[in-house]
Coordinates of C-alpha atoms in Angstrom, one line a residue:
X1 CA -68.8 71.5 -13.3
X2 CA -67.5 71.0 -16.8
X3 CA -69.5 72.5 -19.7
X4 CA -69.0 72.6 -23.5
X5 CA -68.6 76.1 -24.9
X6 CA -68.0 77.7 -28.3
X7 CA -65.5 80.5 -28.5
X8 CA -64.9 82.8 -31.6
X9 CA -62.0 85.1 -32.1
X10 CA -63.1 88.7 -32.7
X11 CA -60.4 89.3 -35.2
X12 CA -60.3 86.0 -37.2
X13 CA -63.9 84.9 -36.8
X14 CA -62.6 81.3 -36.3
X15 CA -64.8 79.3 -34.0
X16 CA -63.6 76.5 -31.7
X17 CA -65.4 74.1 -29.4
X18 CA -63.7 73.7 -26.0
X19 CA -64.3 72.4 -22.5
X20 CA -64.7 74.9 -19.7
X21 CA -64.9 74.7 -16.0
X22 CA -67.9 76.5 -14.5
X23 CA -67.0 77.2 -10.9
X24 CA -67.9 79.8 -8.3
X25 CA -64.4 79.2 -6.8
X26 CA -63.0 81.2 -9.7
X27 CA -64.1 84.8 -9.6
X28 CA -63.3 85.8 -13.1
X29 CA -63.0 84.2 -16.6
X30 CA -59.5 82.8 -17.5
X31 CA -58.0 81.0 -20.5
X32 CA -54.9 78.9 -20.5
X33 CA -51.9 80.8 -21.9
X34 CA -50.5 78.0 -24.0
X35 CA -53.9 77.2 -25.5
X36 CA -54.5 80.8 -26.4
X37 CA -51.1 81.1 -28.1
X38 CA -51.5 77.8 -29.9
X39 CA -54.9 78.9 -31.3
X40 CA -53.3 82.2 -32.3
X41 CA -55.9 84.3 -30.5
X42 CA -55.6 88.1 -30.5
X43 CA -53.8 88.4 -27.2
X44 CA -53.5 91.9 -25.7
X45 CA -51.3 93.2 -22.9
X46 CA -52.9 94.5 -19.7
X47 CA -52.2 98.1 -18.7
X48 CA -50.9 96.8 -15.4
X49 CA -49.9 93.3 -14.3
X50 CA -52.1 91.5 -11.9
X51 CA -50.5 89.8 -8.9
X52 CA -51.9 86.3 -8.3
X53 CA -52.0 85.2 -4.6
X54 CA -52.9 81.9 -2.9
X55 CA -55.2 81.5 0.1
X56 CA -52.2 81.8 2.4
X57 CA -51.3 85.2 0.8
X58 CA -48.2 83.9 -0.9
X59 CA -47.7 84.7 -4.5
X60 CA -48.7 82.0 -6.9
X61 CA -45.9 80.3 -8.7
X62 CA -47.6 80.9 -12.1
X63 CA -46.4 84.5 -11.7
X64 CA -48.3 87.7 -12.6
X65 CA -51.1 87.9 -15.1
X66 CA -50.0 90.2 -17.9
X67 CA -52.3 89.5 -20.9
X68 CA -55.9 89.1 -21.8
X69 CA -58.1 88.2 -24.9
X70 CA -61.6 89.2 -25.9
X71 CA -63.7 86.4 -27.2
X72 CA -67.3 85.8 -28.4
X73 CA -68.5 82.9 -26.1
X74 CA -71.5 80.7 -26.5
X75 CA -73.0 78.3 -24.0
X76 CA -76.0 76.5 -25.5
X77 CA -78.2 79.4 -26.8
X78 CA -76.5 82.0 -24.6
X79 CA -74.0 84.2 -26.5
X80 CA -71.9 87.2 -25.4
X81 CA -68.5 88.9 -25.7
X82 CA -66.2 88.3 -22.7
X83 CA -62.7 89.2 -21.5
X84 CA -60.5 86.3 -20.5
X85 CA -57.3 86.7 -18.5
X86 CA -54.3 84.5 -19.6
X87 CA -52.8 82.2 -16.9
X88 CA -51.5 78.7 -16.6
X89 CA -54.4 76.2 -16.3
X90 CA -52.5 73.0 -17.1
X91 CA -54.7 71.0 -19.5
X92 CA -57.8 72.9 -18.6
X93 CA -58.5 75.5 -21.2
X94 CA -61.1 77.9 -19.8
X95 CA -62.5 78.8 -16.4
X96 CA -65.8 80.6 -16.2
X97 CA -65.8 82.4 -12.9
X98 CA -68.0 83.9 -10.2
X99 CA -68.2 87.3 -11.8
X100 CA -70.0 85.7 -14.8
X101 CA -72.3 83.6 -12.5
X102 CA -73.2 86.7 -10.5
X103 CA -73.8 88.8 -13.5
X104 CA -76.1 86.3 -15.3
X105 CA -77.4 84.5 -12.2
X106 CA -78.6 81.4 -14.1
X107 CA -81.3 79.2 -12.5
X108 CA -80.1 75.6 -12.0
X109 CA -82.6 72.8 -11.5
X110 CA -80.5 69.8 -10.3
X111 CA -83.4 67.4 -10.4
X112 CA -84.3 68.2 -14.0
X113 CA -80.6 68.8 -14.9
X114 CA -81.3 72.1 -16.6
X115 CA -79.9 75.6 -16.4
X116 CA -82.1 78.5 -17.4
X117 CA -80.9 82.0 -18.5
X118 CA -83.8 84.0 -17.3
X119 CA -82.1 86.9 -15.4
X120 CA -79.4 88.0 -17.9
X121 CA -78.6 91.7 -18.6
X122 CA -80.1 93.2 -21.7
X123 CA -76.9 93.1 -23.6
X124 CA -76.9 89.3 -23.7
X125 CA -77.9 87.6 -26.9
X126 CA -79.9 84.4 -27.0
X127 CA -79.3 82.7 -30.4
X128 CA -82.6 81.3 -31.7
X129 CA -84.6 82.8 -28.9
X130 CA -86.5 86.1 -28.8
X131 CA -86.7 86.1 -25.0
X132 CA -84.2 85.4 -22.4
X133 CA -86.0 82.3 -21.1
X134 CA -83.4 80.0 -22.7
X135 CA -82.8 76.7 -21.2
X136 CA -79.7 74.4 -21.3
X137 CA -80.1 70.7 -20.7
X138 CA -77.3 69.9 -18.4
X139 CA -77.1 66.3 -19.8
X140 CA -76.3 67.9 -23.1
X141 CA -73.4 70.0 -21.9
X142 CA -71.9 68.5 -18.7
X143 CA -68.9 66.3 -19.5
X144 CA -67.8 63.3 -17.4
X145 CA -66.4 64.2 -14.0
X146 CA -63.6 61.7 -14.4
X147 CA -62.2 63.4 -17.6
X148 CA -58.5 63.6 -17.1
X149 CA -57.2 67.2 -17.4
X150 CA -53.6 67.2 -16.3
X151 CA -50.3 65.5 -16.8
X152 CA -48.3 64.6 -13.7
X153 CA -46.7 67.6 -12.2
X154 CA -49.2 70.1 -13.7
X155 CA -51.8 72.0 -11.7
X156 CA -55.0 73.9 -12.1
X157 CA -55.1 77.4 -10.8
X158 CA -58.5 77.8 -9.1
X159 CA -58.6 81.6 -8.7
X160 CA -60.7 84.0 -6.7
X161 CA -60.0 87.6 -8.0
X162 CA -61.0 90.1 -5.4
X163 CA -60.7 93.9 -5.7
X164 CA -57.0 93.6 -5.1
X165 CA -56.8 90.7 -7.5
X166 CA -55.6 88.3 -4.8
X167 CA -56.0 84.5 -5.3
X168 CA -58.0 83.1 -2.5
X169 CA -59.7 79.8 -1.6
X170 CA -62.0 79.2 1.4
X171 CA -60.3 76.0 2.6
X172 CA -57.0 75.1 1.0
X173 CA -54.4 76.7 -1.2
X174 CA -55.6 76.6 -4.8
X175 CA -52.7 74.8 -6.4
X176 CA -52.5 72.2 -3.7
X177 CA -56.2 71.5 -3.9
X178 CA -56.1 71.1 -7.7
X179 CA -52.9 69.0 -7.7
X180 CA -54.4 66.6 -5.2
X181 CA -57.7 66.4 -7.2
X182 CA -55.9 65.6 -10.4
X183 CA -53.6 63.1 -8.7
X184 CA -56.7 61.3 -7.3
X185 CA -58.1 61.1 -10.9
X186 CA -54.9 59.5 -12.0
X187 CA -54.8 57.2 -9.1
X188 CA -58.4 56.1 -9.9
X189 CA -57.4 55.2 -13.4
X190 CA -54.2 53.6 -12.4
X191 CA -56.0 51.6 -9.7
X192 CA -57.7 49.6 -12.4
X193 CA -54.5 48.8 -14.2
X194 CA -52.0 46.2 -12.9
X195 CA -48.6 47.6 -11.9
X196 CA -46.8 45.8 -14.8
X197 CA -48.8 47.8 -17.3
X198 CA -48.7 51.2 -15.5
X199 CA -46.3 52.6 -18.2
X200 CA -49.3 52.5 -20.6
X201 CA -51.6 54.5 -18.3
X202 CA -52.3 57.0 -21.1
X203 CA -53.8 54.2 -23.3
X204 CA -56.4 53.8 -20.5
X205 CA -57.0 57.5 -20.0
X206 CA -60.4 58.9 -21.0
X207 CA -59.1 61.7 -23.1
X208 CA -61.4 64.2 -24.7
X209 CA -62.1 63.0 -28.2
X210 CA -61.7 66.4 -29.8
X211 CA -59.4 65.4 -32.7
X212 CA -59.9 63.9 -36.2
X213 CA -58.3 60.5 -36.7
X214 CA -55.5 60.3 -39.3
X215 CA -56.2 58.9 -42.7
X216 CA -55.2 55.2 -42.8
X217 CA -55.4 52.2 -45.1
X218 CA -58.7 51.2 -43.4
X219 CA -60.7 54.2 -44.2
X220 CA -64.4 53.2 -44.6
X221 CA -65.5 53.0 -48.2
X222 CA -69.2 53.3 -49.1
X223 CA -69.7 51.5 -52.5
X224 CA -73.1 51.9 -54.0
X225 CA -74.9 49.3 -56.2
X226 CA -75.1 50.2 -59.9
X227 CA -78.0 52.3 -60.7
X228 CA -78.4 53.7 -57.2
X229 CA -80.0 57.2 -57.1
X230 CA -79.6 59.8 -54.4
X231 CA -82.4 59.9 -51.9
X232 CA -83.6 62.7 -49.6
X233 CA -85.3 62.6 -46.2
X234 CA -87.6 64.4 -43.9
X235 CA -86.4 66.4 -40.8
X236 CA -87.4 64.7 -37.5
X237 CA -89.0 67.1 -35.0
X238 CA -87.0 67.6 -31.9
X239 CA -87.9 68.4 -28.3
X240 CA -86.4 71.4 -26.6
X241 CA -83.8 69.4 -24.9
X242 CA -83.0 67.5 -28.1
X243 CA -82.6 70.8 -29.9
X244 CA -80.0 71.9 -27.4
X245 CA -78.3 68.6 -27.6
X246 CA -78.2 68.9 -31.4
X247 CA -76.6 72.3 -31.2
X248 CA -74.0 70.9 -28.9
X249 CA -73.4 67.9 -31.1
X250 CA -72.9 70.1 -34.2
X251 CA -70.7 72.6 -32.3
X252 CA -68.4 69.9 -30.9
X253 CA -68.1 67.9 -34.1
X254 CA -67.6 70.9 -36.3
X255 CA -64.9 72.1 -34.0
X256 CA -63.1 68.7 -34.0
X257 CA -63.5 68.3 -37.7
X258 CA -65.5 65.0 -37.4
X259 CA -68.3 66.6 -39.5
X260 CA -68.5 69.5 -42.0
X261 CA -71.3 71.3 -43.8
X262 CA -72.4 69.5 -47.0
X263 CA -74.0 70.1 -50.4
X264 CA -74.6 66.4 -51.0
X265 CA -77.6 65.3 -53.0
X266 CA -78.0 62.4 -50.5
X267 CA -79.5 63.0 -47.1
X268 CA -80.3 60.7 -44.2
X269 CA -82.5 61.7 -41.3
X270 CA -81.0 62.6 -37.9
X271 CA -82.6 62.0 -34.5
X272 CA -81.8 61.0 -30.9
X273 CA -82.3 57.8 -28.9
X274 CA -82.1 57.5 -25.1
X275 CA -79.2 55.5 -23.7
X276 CA -79.5 53.3 -20.6
X277 CA -78.3 56.1 -18.4
X278 CA -81.0 58.5 -19.7
X279 CA -78.7 60.6 -21.8
X280 CA -79.2 61.2 -25.5
X281 CA -77.3 59.5 -28.3
X282 CA -77.3 61.1 -31.8
X283 CA -78.0 58.7 -34.6
X284 CA -78.6 58.8 -38.3
X285 CA -81.3 56.9 -40.2
X286 CA -79.1 55.1 -42.8
X287 CA -81.7 52.5 -43.9
X288 CA -82.1 53.9 -47.4
X289 CA -78.3 54.3 -47.8
X290 CA -77.7 50.7 -46.5
X291 CA -80.3 49.3 -49.0
X292 CA -78.2 50.6 -51.9
X293 CA -74.7 49.8 -50.4
X294 CA -72.7 46.8 -51.6
X295 CA -72.2 44.6 -48.5
X296 CA -68.6 44.0 -47.3
X297 CA -68.3 40.3 -46.5
X298 CA -65.1 40.6 -44.5
X299 CA -65.2 37.8 -42.0
X300 CA -65.5 38.3 -38.3
X301 CA -64.0 35.9 -35.7
X302 CA -65.2 32.3 -36.1
X303 CA -65.8 30.1 -33.1
X304 CA -63.6 27.3 -34.5
X305 CA -60.7 29.7 -34.7
X306 CA -61.2 30.6 -31.1
X307 CA -61.4 26.9 -30.0
X308 CA -58.3 25.9 -32.0
X309 CA -56.1 28.8 -30.8
X310 CA -57.0 28.5 -27.1
X311 CA -55.7 24.9 -26.8
X312 CA -53.3 24.8 -23.8
X313 CA -53.8 28.5 -22.8
X314 CA -53.9 29.1 -19.0
X315 CA -53.9 32.9 -18.7
X316 CA -56.3 35.3 -20.3
X317 CA -56.6 39.1 -20.7
X318 CA -59.5 41.0 -22.3
X319 CA -59.2 44.6 -23.6
X320 CA -62.1 46.8 -24.8
X321 CA -61.5 49.7 -27.3
X322 CA -62.9 53.1 -26.5
X323 CA -64.8 55.3 -29.0
X324 CA -65.5 52.4 -31.3
X325 CA -66.3 53.2 -34.9
X326 CA -65.4 56.9 -34.5
X327 CA -61.8 55.8 -34.7
X328 CA -62.1 55.2 -38.4
X329 CA -62.2 57.9 -41.2
X330 CA -64.6 57.6 -44.1
X331 CA -62.8 57.2 -47.4
X332 CA -62.0 60.5 -49.0
X333 CA -64.7 61.2 -51.6
X334 CA -67.3 59.0 -50.0
X335 CA -68.3 61.4 -47.2
X336 CA -71.2 62.9 -49.1
X337 CA -73.0 59.6 -49.3
X338 CA -73.4 59.6 -45.5
X339 CA -74.7 63.1 -45.3
X340 CA -77.5 63.7 -42.7
X341 CA -80.1 66.5 -42.6
X342 CA -81.0 68.5 -39.5
X343 CA -83.1 71.5 -38.9
X344 CA -79.8 73.4 -38.7
X345 CA -78.7 72.3 -42.2
X346 CA -77.0 69.4 -44.0
X347 CA -73.8 67.9 -42.8
X348 CA -71.5 65.0 -43.7
X349 CA -69.3 62.9 -41.4
X350 CA -65.6 62.5 -41.9
X351 CA -65.5 59.5 -39.4
X352 CA -67.5 56.3 -39.4
X353 CA -70.8 56.7 -37.5
X354 CA -72.9 54.0 -36.0
X355 CA -75.6 52.6 -38.4
X356 CA -73.6 52.3 -41.6
X357 CA -74.1 48.7 -42.8
X358 CA -70.4 47.8 -43.4
X359 CA -69.0 49.4 -40.2
X360 CA -68.3 46.1 -38.4
X361 CA -66.4 44.7 -41.4
X362 CA -64.3 47.8 -41.7
X363 CA -63.5 48.0 -38.0
X364 CA -62.6 44.2 -37.9
X365 CA -60.3 44.7 -40.9
X366 CA -58.5 47.5 -39.1
X367 CA -58.0 45.6 -35.9
X368 CA -56.8 42.5 -37.6
X369 CA -54.2 44.4 -39.6
X370 CA -53.0 46.3 -36.5
X371 CA -52.5 43.1 -34.5
X372 CA -51.8 40.7 -37.4
X373 CA -48.4 39.6 -36.3
X374 CA -49.6 38.7 -32.8
X375 CA -52.8 37.0 -34.3
X376 CA -50.6 34.9 -36.6
X377 CA -48.4 33.9 -33.6
X378 CA -51.6 32.4 -32.1
X379 CA -51.8 34.4 -28.9
X380 CA -54.3 37.1 -29.8
X381 CA -57.8 37.1 -31.3
X382 CA -60.0 40.1 -32.0
X383 CA -63.7 40.5 -32.3
X384 CA -64.5 44.1 -33.3
X385 CA -63.5 46.2 -30.2
X386 CA -62.9 43.2 -28.0
X387 CA -59.3 41.8 -27.8
X388 CA -58.5 38.5 -26.1
X389 CA -54.9 37.7 -25.2
X390 CA -54.1 34.1 -24.1
X391 CA -50.8 32.2 -23.3
X392 CA -49.6 29.1 -21.4
X393 CA -47.3 31.0 -19.0
X394 CA -47.5 34.3 -17.2
X395 CA -44.2 35.8 -18.3
X396 CA -45.0 35.3 -22.0
X397 CA -48.5 36.6 -21.3
X398 CA -47.2 39.9 -19.9
X399 CA -44.8 40.3 -22.7
X400 CA -47.5 39.9 -25.4
X401 CA -49.9 42.1 -23.5
X402 CA -47.3 44.9 -23.5
X403 CA -46.8 44.5 -27.3
X404 CA -50.6 44.8 -27.8
X405 CA -50.6 48.0 -25.7
X406 CA -47.7 49.4 -27.6
X407 CA -49.5 48.9 -30.9
X408 CA -52.7 50.5 -29.6
X409 CA -50.7 53.4 -28.4
X410 CA -49.0 53.8 -31.7
X411 CA -52.3 53.8 -33.6
X412 CA -53.9 56.2 -31.1
X413 CA -56.5 53.7 -29.9
X414 CA -57.6 53.9 -26.3
X415 CA -59.1 51.4 -23.9
X416 CA -61.9 51.4 -21.3
X417 CA -60.2 50.2 -18.0
X418 CA -63.6 49.4 -16.5
X419 CA -64.2 46.8 -19.2
X420 CA -60.7 45.3 -19.2
X421 CA -59.8 42.1 -17.3
X422 CA -56.2 41.1 -16.8
X423 CA -54.4 37.7 -16.3
X424 CA -57.5 35.7 -15.5
X425 CA -57.5 31.9 -15.4
X426 CA -61.1 31.9 -16.6
X427 CA -62.8 34.7 -18.6
X428 CA -66.1 35.4 -20.5
X429 CA -65.6 36.1 -24.2
X430 CA -68.2 36.2 -26.9
X431 CA -70.9 34.6 -24.7
X432 CA -68.8 31.6 -23.6
X433 CA -66.7 31.0 -20.5
X434 CA -63.1 30.1 -21.4
X435 CA -60.6 28.4 -19.2
X436 CA -57.7 26.0 -19.4
X437 CA -58.6 23.5 -22.2
X438 CA -62.3 24.2 -21.6
X439 CA -65.1 26.2 -23.1
X440 CA -68.7 26.2 -21.8
X441 CA -71.8 28.2 -22.2
X442 CA -72.2 31.2 -19.9
X443 CA -74.8 30.3 -17.2
X444 CA -76.5 33.6 -17.7
X445 CA -77.5 32.4 -21.2
X446 CA -79.8 29.7 -19.7
X447 CA -81.2 31.9 -17.0
X448 CA -84.5 32.3 -19.0
X449 CA -85.0 28.6 -18.8
X450 CA -84.3 28.1 -15.1
X451 CA -86.7 31.0 -14.2
X452 CA -89.7 29.8 -16.1
X453 CA -92.8 30.2 -13.9
X454 CA -94.7 27.1 -12.7
X455 CA -97.8 26.5 -14.9
X456 CA -101.2 27.6 -13.5
X457 CA -103.5 26.2 -16.2
X458 CA -103.8 23.4 -18.8
X459 CA -103.1 26.0 -21.5
X460 CA -99.8 26.9 -19.8
X461 CA -98.8 23.2 -19.5
X462 CA -99.6 22.7 -23.2
X463 CA -97.4 25.6 -24.1
X464 CA -94.6 24.2 -21.9
X465 CA -94.9 20.8 -23.5
X466 CA -94.9 22.4 -26.9
X467 CA -91.5 24.0 -26.1
X468 CA -89.9 20.9 -24.5
X469 CA -91.2 18.6 -27.3
X470 CA -88.9 20.5 -29.7
X471 CA -85.9 19.4 -27.6
X472 CA -87.1 15.9 -26.8
X473 CA -84.5 14.3 -29.2
X474 CA -81.8 15.8 -26.9
X475 CA -83.3 14.7 -23.6
X476 CA -82.9 11.1 -22.6
X477 CA -86.1 9.6 -21.2
X478 CA -88.1 12.6 -22.2
X479 CA -91.5 10.8 -22.5
X480 CA -91.2 9.2 -19.1
X481 CA -90.2 12.4 -17.4
X482 CA -93.0 14.4 -19.0
X483 CA -95.7 11.8 -18.4
X484 CA -97.4 13.5 -15.4
X485 CA -97.6 16.7 -17.4
X486 CA -99.0 14.9 -20.5
X487 CA -101.8 13.5 -18.3
X488 CA -102.8 17.0 -17.4
X489 CA -103.7 17.8 -21.0
X490 CA -106.2 15.1 -21.2
X491 CA -109.8 14.9 -20.0
X492 CA -109.0 14.0 -16.4
X493 CA -109.0 17.7 -15.4
X494 CA -106.5 20.0 -13.5
X495 CA -104.7 18.4 -10.6
X496 CA -101.3 19.9 -10.0
X497 CA -99.3 18.0 -7.3
X498 CA -95.8 16.7 -6.4
X499 CA -95.5 14.5 -9.4
X500 CA -96.3 17.3 -11.8
X501 CA -94.0 19.7 -10.1
X502 CA -91.2 17.1 -10.2
X503 CA -91.8 16.6 -14.0
X504 CA -91.8 20.3 -14.6
X505 CA -88.6 21.0 -12.7
X506 CA -86.9 17.9 -14.1
X507 CA -87.5 18.9 -17.7
X508 CA -86.3 22.4 -17.1
X509 CA -83.1 21.1 -15.6
X510 CA -82.5 18.6 -18.4
X511 CA -83.1 21.2 -21.1
X512 CA -80.7 23.7 -19.4
X513 CA -77.9 21.2 -19.1
X514 CA -74.8 21.6 -21.2
X515 CA -75.6 18.4 -23.0
X516 CA -78.7 20.1 -24.5
X517 CA -77.3 23.6 -25.1
X518 CA -75.0 23.3 -28.1
X519 CA -71.9 25.4 -28.6
X520 CA -72.2 27.5 -31.8
X521 CA -70.1 26.4 -34.8
X522 CA -68.9 28.2 -37.9
X523 CA -71.3 26.8 -40.4
X524 CA -75.1 26.4 -40.1
X525 CA -77.8 29.0 -40.3
X526 CA -79.0 30.7 -37.1
X527 CA -82.7 31.1 -36.1
X528 CA -83.9 33.5 -33.5
X529 CA -87.5 33.0 -32.2
X530 CA -88.8 35.9 -30.1
X531 CA -92.1 36.7 -28.4
X532 CA -93.6 39.1 -25.9
X533 CA -96.5 38.9 -23.4
X534 CA -98.1 41.5 -21.2
X535 CA -95.3 41.2 -18.6
X536 CA -92.2 39.8 -20.3
X537 CA -90.2 39.0 -23.4
X538 CA -88.5 35.8 -24.3
X539 CA -86.2 34.4 -27.1
X540 CA -84.4 31.3 -28.2
X541 CA -81.4 31.2 -30.4
X542 CA -80.9 27.9 -32.4
X543 CA -78.5 26.8 -35.1
X544 CA -78.8 24.2 -37.8
X545 CA -76.1 21.7 -37.0
X546 CA -76.0 18.5 -39.2
X547 CA -79.6 19.1 -40.3
X548 CA -80.9 19.4 -36.7
X549 CA -81.9 22.7 -35.1
X550 CA -80.0 22.8 -31.8
X551 CA -80.6 25.4 -29.1
X552 CA -77.7 27.7 -28.4
X553 CA -79.1 29.9 -25.7
X554 CA -82.3 31.3 -24.0
X555 CA -83.1 34.7 -22.6
X556 CA -86.1 36.3 -20.9
X557 CA -86.7 39.8 -19.8
X558 CA -89.3 41.2 -17.4
X559 CA -90.9 44.3 -18.8
X560 CA -90.5 47.6 -17.0
X561 CA -93.6 49.7 -16.1
X562 CA -92.9 51.9 -19.2
X563 CA -92.5 48.9 -21.5
X564 CA -95.7 47.4 -20.3
X565 CA -97.5 50.3 -21.9
X566 CA -96.0 49.7 -25.4
X567 CA -98.3 48.6 -28.2
X568 CA -98.0 44.9 -28.8
X569 CA -96.0 45.3 -32.0
X570 CA -93.5 47.4 -30.1
X571 CA -93.3 44.8 -27.4
X572 CA -92.6 42.2 -30.1
X573 CA -89.9 44.4 -31.6
X574 CA -88.4 45.0 -28.1
X575 CA -88.1 41.2 -27.7
X576 CA -86.2 41.1 -31.0
X577 CA -83.9 44.0 -30.2
X578 CA -83.0 42.6 -26.7
X579 CA -82.1 39.3 -28.4
X580 CA -79.9 40.9 -31.1
X581 CA -78.1 42.8 -28.4
X582 CA -77.6 39.6 -26.3
X583 CA -76.3 37.5 -29.1
X584 CA -74.7 40.3 -31.2
X585 CA -71.3 38.6 -31.5
X586 CA -72.7 35.4 -32.9
X587 CA -75.2 36.9 -35.3
X588 CA -72.8 39.6 -36.7
X589 CA -70.3 36.8 -37.5
X590 CA -72.9 34.5 -39.1
X591 CA -71.8 33.2 -42.5
X592 CA -75.5 33.0 -43.7
X593 CA -78.4 35.3 -43.5
X594 CA -80.2 34.3 -40.3
X595 CA -84.0 34.2 -39.7
X596 CA -86.0 35.9 -37.0
X597 CA -89.4 34.4 -36.3
X598 CA -92.1 36.4 -34.6
X599 CA -95.8 35.9 -34.2
X600 CA -96.7 39.5 -35.2
X601 CA -97.1 39.9 -38.9
X602 CA -96.9 43.7 -38.9
X603 CA -93.1 43.5 -38.1
X604 CA -92.2 41.8 -41.4
X605 CA -91.7 45.1 -43.2
X606 CA -90.2 47.0 -40.3
X607 CA -86.7 47.1 -41.8
X608 CA -87.8 48.5 -45.1
X609 CA -87.7 52.3 -45.6
X610 CA -91.0 53.7 -44.5
X611 CA -92.6 56.0 -41.9
X612 CA -91.9 54.9 -38.3
X613 CA -92.9 56.2 -34.9
X614 CA -90.3 57.6 -32.6
X615 CA -90.0 54.4 -30.6
X616 CA -89.3 52.3 -33.7
X617 CA -86.8 54.8 -34.9
X618 CA -84.7 54.1 -31.9
X619 CA -83.9 50.6 -33.1
X620 CA -83.3 51.1 -36.8
X621 CA -79.6 51.9 -36.6
X622 CA -78.9 48.7 -34.6
X623 CA -80.8 46.6 -37.1
X624 CA -78.5 48.0 -39.9
X625 CA -75.6 45.9 -38.6
X626 CA -77.3 42.6 -39.1
X627 CA -78.1 40.5 -42.2
X628 CA -81.4 38.8 -41.4
X629 CA -84.9 37.9 -42.8
X630 CA -87.9 38.6 -40.6
X631 CA -90.6 35.9 -40.8
X632 CA -94.1 35.6 -39.4
X633 CA -94.9 32.5 -37.3
X634 CA -98.4 32.3 -35.7
X635 CA -98.3 32.3 -31.9
X636 CA -99.7 28.8 -31.8
X637 CA -96.5 27.6 -33.5
X638 CA -94.1 29.8 -31.6
X639 CA -94.2 27.8 -28.3
X640 CA -90.5 28.0 -27.4
X641 CA -90.2 31.8 -27.2
X642 CA -93.9 32.2 -26.1
X643 CA -93.2 30.2 -22.9
X644 CA -90.1 32.3 -22.1
X645 CA -92.3 35.4 -22.2
X646 CA -95.0 34.1 -19.9

């Protein structure tokens, strides 16, 4: 089990954040020799060397242990002074062994993912807690299990120090076990990478992001409008688990240099939002800062550029950048503007955090500059952290892909292998399916139309006709197809039969055809219409093309049990947020401010700085990326999205 710990030298007082392996297979605390020397720790010589032995009683190749260091160690709120023996741990830095586990006997609740220090000896100190009932949220400290620790040929020494200080394992020799485990990690990463790109395996490795990016020409500037005044903020209350997560966030980022203590007159609020996997993501409420920031209009990728460049291409590769905005430094002297306040103090970021209004423009500028030569050659396009490579023949494709990987490696940018696709003849990019001389809408985009439920009442038929009437100019023979449904809205009464069902299915099919769904173009304002009902949300994205509002895509979403309990205004906002996430690439690159129509009037002022509940606070940083106007449209006039949510 990997955990995040904080260690402090007793002589220097310098504190560092570091990964540690918490494992009962190691019966004492160890620190890697090279790491201890690199950090200039106060290393002391043991009175007598310790012989390290493997499970088969052979002496370990790492040799005898001859030195140790005393450190102040903190895990969550738990803090104590501990002795660490120096030995070779490869890329692993610290092992916390069985002697520590037996001494403190922490209670681990695997279902709740927490570890409680309730049975510690009296000498232990709990920072911020008067009693020893301190709890660590395991989600807050456990690192990914697939974190690569070793280079090829290195090994982790899983030790078991008995009274005679032998090295023993219950099943296999320690080094062999560790070597095989690390080789398996490498094989798993390499297994996702084609053989021809295996030399760039490090570009795909999920390295620990514990370093500060270099200063570069693309550092993120925060330019304030004339007359802007510094603003302060309140401190959001945190739950117990959030408090632990905050402490871990501060420790890790202070140690890596990505944040530092601040004396800024400006302060934005800090809080957490839950990610899809249930873990917590730290965010800053930069609404007030964004209101006074001059917008950077650096252009994102235009659809016309994509269409023009792809002509004749037969092979496609898509790459996804890891760590996103954190790869970019904030311009020197502007850090104070992005300061954030916590109940632990005021801090300012040295890297670009999510939620700053010009982050997409800055990141796009950096990626365009790094890959400019290949972009100009007409074989690469970039949209933020998504890179698309396309060529007519396979040999050229592999040559250019290697050049891209070389540039990413040079600039210390890493990729997510699980989100990369190589040498495809058809690929999804920016919401469209791209192939040889073809581009079509992703079928997923029209799923909301095809899954509309069959009407059960006259009112539902009226709503459906209200939606389809909007698109009648695109549907040949619309009036004739819709006639059985139109009759139902008269005085004849309800009589749903084969003709009505055929009309309903026929209109859905015609609306969802490619001839009706237009491909987005570079010019023309977008309009997003969203709605929510008791059980679902729905939305339609349209664009003004030649004076006509043409549908680009539809979506619908069945509410979860938790979402069904939302207040109606939060359901409406959920519909909007799901839509923005679905069509992010199109709306971020819009050349005009787009409009969002909703039938709940209370949402019109949501984006302005004001008091929000916790649920609404989860969405504010995502809204900061977009340039839009929120407009109220009564439900009776919002048929298109309304039907999608029914």
